[in-house]
C-alpha positions as CSV (number, residue, x, y, z in Angstrom):
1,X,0.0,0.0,0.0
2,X,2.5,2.0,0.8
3,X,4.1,1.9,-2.6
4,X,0.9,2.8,-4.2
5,X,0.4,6.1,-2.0
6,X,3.9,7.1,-3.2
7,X,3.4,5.9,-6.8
8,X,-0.5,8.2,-6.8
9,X,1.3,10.8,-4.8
10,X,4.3,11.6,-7.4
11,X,2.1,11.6,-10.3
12,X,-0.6,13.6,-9.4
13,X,-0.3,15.0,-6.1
14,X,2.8,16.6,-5.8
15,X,3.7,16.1,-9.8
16,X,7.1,17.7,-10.0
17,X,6.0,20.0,-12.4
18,X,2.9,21.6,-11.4
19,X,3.4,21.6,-7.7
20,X,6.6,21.8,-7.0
21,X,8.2,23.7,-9.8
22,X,11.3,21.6,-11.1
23,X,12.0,20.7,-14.4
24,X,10.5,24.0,-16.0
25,X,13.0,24.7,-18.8
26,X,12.5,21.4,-20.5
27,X,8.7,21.5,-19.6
28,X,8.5,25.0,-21.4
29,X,11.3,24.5,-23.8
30,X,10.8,20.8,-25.0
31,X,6.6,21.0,-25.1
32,X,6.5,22.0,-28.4
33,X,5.2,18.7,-30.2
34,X,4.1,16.2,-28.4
35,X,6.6,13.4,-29.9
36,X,9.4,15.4,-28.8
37,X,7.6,15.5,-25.6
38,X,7.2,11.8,-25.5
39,X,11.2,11.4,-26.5
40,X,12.2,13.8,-23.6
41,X,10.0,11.8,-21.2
42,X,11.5,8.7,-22.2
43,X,14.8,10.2,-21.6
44,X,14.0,11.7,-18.3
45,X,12.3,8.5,-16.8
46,X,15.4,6.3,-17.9
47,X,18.3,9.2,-16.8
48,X,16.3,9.7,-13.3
49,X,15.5,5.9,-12.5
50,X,19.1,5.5,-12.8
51,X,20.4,8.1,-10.9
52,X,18.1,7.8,-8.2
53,X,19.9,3.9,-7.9
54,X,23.6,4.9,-8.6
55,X,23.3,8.1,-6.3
56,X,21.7,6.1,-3.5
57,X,24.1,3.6,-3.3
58,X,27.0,5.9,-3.3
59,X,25.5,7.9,-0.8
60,X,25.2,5.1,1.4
61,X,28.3,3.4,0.9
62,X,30.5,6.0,0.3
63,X,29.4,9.3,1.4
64,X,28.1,8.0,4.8
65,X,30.2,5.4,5.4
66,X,33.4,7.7,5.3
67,X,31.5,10.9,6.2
68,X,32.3,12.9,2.9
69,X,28.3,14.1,3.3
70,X,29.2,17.2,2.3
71,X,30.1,16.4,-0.8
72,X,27.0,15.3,-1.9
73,X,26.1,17.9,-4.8
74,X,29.1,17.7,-6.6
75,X,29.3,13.9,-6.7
76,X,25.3,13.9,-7.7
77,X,25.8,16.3,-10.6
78,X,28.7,14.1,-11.5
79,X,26.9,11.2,-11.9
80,X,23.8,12.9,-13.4
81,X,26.1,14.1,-16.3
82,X,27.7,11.1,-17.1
83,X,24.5,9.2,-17.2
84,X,22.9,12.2,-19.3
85,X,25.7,11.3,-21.8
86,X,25.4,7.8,-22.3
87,X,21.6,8.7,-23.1
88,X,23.0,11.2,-25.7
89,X,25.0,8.3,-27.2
90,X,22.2,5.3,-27.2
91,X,19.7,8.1,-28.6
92,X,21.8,9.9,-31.7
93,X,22.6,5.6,-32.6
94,X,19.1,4.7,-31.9
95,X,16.9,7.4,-32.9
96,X,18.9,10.3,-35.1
97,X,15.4,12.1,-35.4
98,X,14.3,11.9,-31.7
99,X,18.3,13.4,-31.5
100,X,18.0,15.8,-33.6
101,X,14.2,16.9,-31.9
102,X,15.5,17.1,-28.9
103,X,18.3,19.2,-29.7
104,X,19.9,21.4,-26.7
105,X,17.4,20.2,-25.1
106,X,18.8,16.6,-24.2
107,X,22.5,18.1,-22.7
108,X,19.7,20.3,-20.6
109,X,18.9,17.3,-18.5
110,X,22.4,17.6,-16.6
111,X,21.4,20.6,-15.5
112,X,17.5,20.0,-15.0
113,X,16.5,20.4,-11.6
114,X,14.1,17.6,-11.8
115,X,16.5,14.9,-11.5
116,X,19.0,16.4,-9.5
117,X,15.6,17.3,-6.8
118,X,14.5,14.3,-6.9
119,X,18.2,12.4,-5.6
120,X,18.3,14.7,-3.0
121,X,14.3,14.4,-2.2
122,X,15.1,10.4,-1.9
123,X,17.9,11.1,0.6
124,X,16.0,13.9,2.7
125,X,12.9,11.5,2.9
126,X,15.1,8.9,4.2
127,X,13.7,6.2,1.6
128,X,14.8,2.3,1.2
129,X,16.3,1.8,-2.6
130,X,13.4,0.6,-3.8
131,X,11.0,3.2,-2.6
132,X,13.3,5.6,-3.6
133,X,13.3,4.0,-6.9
134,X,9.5,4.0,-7.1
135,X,9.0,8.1,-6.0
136,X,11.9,8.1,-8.6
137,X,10.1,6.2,-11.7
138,X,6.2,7.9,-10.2
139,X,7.8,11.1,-10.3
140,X,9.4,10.7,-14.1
141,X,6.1,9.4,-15.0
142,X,4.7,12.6,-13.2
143,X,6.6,14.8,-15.2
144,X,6.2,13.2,-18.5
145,X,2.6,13.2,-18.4
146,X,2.6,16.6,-17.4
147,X,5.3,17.3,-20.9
148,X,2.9,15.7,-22.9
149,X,-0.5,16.9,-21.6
150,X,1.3,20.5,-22.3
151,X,2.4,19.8,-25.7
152,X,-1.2,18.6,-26.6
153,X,-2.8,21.7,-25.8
154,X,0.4,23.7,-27.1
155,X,-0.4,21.7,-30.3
156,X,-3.8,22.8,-30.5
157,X,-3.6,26.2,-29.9
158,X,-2.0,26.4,-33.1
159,X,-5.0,26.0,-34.6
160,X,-7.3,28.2,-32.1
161,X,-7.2,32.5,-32.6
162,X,-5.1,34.0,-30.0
163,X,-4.8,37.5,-29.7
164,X,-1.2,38.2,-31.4
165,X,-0.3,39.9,-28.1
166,X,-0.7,36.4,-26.2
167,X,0.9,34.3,-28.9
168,X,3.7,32.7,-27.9
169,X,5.0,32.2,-24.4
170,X,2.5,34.3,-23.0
171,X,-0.2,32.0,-23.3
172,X,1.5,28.9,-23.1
173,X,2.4,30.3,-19.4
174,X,-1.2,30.9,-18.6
175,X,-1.8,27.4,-20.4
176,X,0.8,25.9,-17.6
177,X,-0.9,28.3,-14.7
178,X,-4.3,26.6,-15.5
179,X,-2.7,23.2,-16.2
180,X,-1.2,23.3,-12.3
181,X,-4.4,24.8,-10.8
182,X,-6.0,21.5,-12.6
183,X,-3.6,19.4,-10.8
184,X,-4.1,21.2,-7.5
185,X,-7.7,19.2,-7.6
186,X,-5.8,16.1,-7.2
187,X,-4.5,17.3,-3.5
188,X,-6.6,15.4,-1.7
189,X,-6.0,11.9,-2.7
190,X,-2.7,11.2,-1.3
């Protein structure tokens, strides 16, 4: 049961996106088209999943057990990049259009707060591996579902009239206000 609350919890309750803010560049920048969406999803479930594992366990093991805590931000982004660019790699061999989509966009995730919130979330809530690795997974799944519900609507307001003063990233912020106040409904599930 307990995984359950924390699976419900990190999609829709407190989705990382709508409620607690993280992960807004890629959100904003990457929510163009929603198979781009889908791509940087992909990529963000597998990088975070991972990192949630490998920064855990080098937390525990190494960090703690020879009281280097306070290194703990340097070594995570460390870890984050070098998993960010074996993703690059698989994805321009696997998929040269999802690459090429993506763009900037896929370096980004080094830097996207998301994943490096979430490692340190997992450690602050003083989480077991594998519920860290479930909020981890709930939480990518959180944040693609909030990518891709945005790049559906961004998609079809091309084809509504906006007034040319809200074109743009003007209404595709009040799009994302509305799209977290939506979420905010979900706040008394979990």
């Amino acid at each position: 049961m307990e995984y359950i609350i924390i699976f419900i919890s990190a999609i829709f309750v407190n989705n990382i996106v709508l409620s607690q803010f993280l992960g807004i560049c890629p959100f904003l920048g990457v929510s163009k088209k929603v198979e781009t969406a889908v791509g940087m999803s992909a990529a963000v479930a597998f990088v975070l999943t991972i990192a949630t594992i490998v920064t855990f366990l080098i937390q525990k093991f190494v960090l703690d057990a020879f009281d280097l805590g306070y290194l703990q931000t340097v070594t995570f982004i460390l870890v984050i990049a070098a998993l960010v660019q074996m993703v690059e790699i698989i994805i321009k061999k696997v998929s040269p259009a999802l690459y090429q989509a993506l763009g900037v966009f896929l370096p980004l995730i080094t830097t996207n707060c998301c994943i490096m919130g979430v490692t340190i979330l997992v450690i602050q809530k003083d989480m077991d591996l594998l519920q860290g690795v479930v909020y981890a997974f709930s939480t990518a799944l959180g944040f693609g579902l909030a990518l891709i519900l945005f790049a559906g609507l961004r998609e079809q307001m091309e084809y509504s009239h906006i007034p040319k003063g809200m074109k743009g990233t003007p209404v595709a912020l009040v799009t994302a206000g509305l799209l977290a106040m939506a979420f905010m409904g979900f706040s008394g599930i979990a």
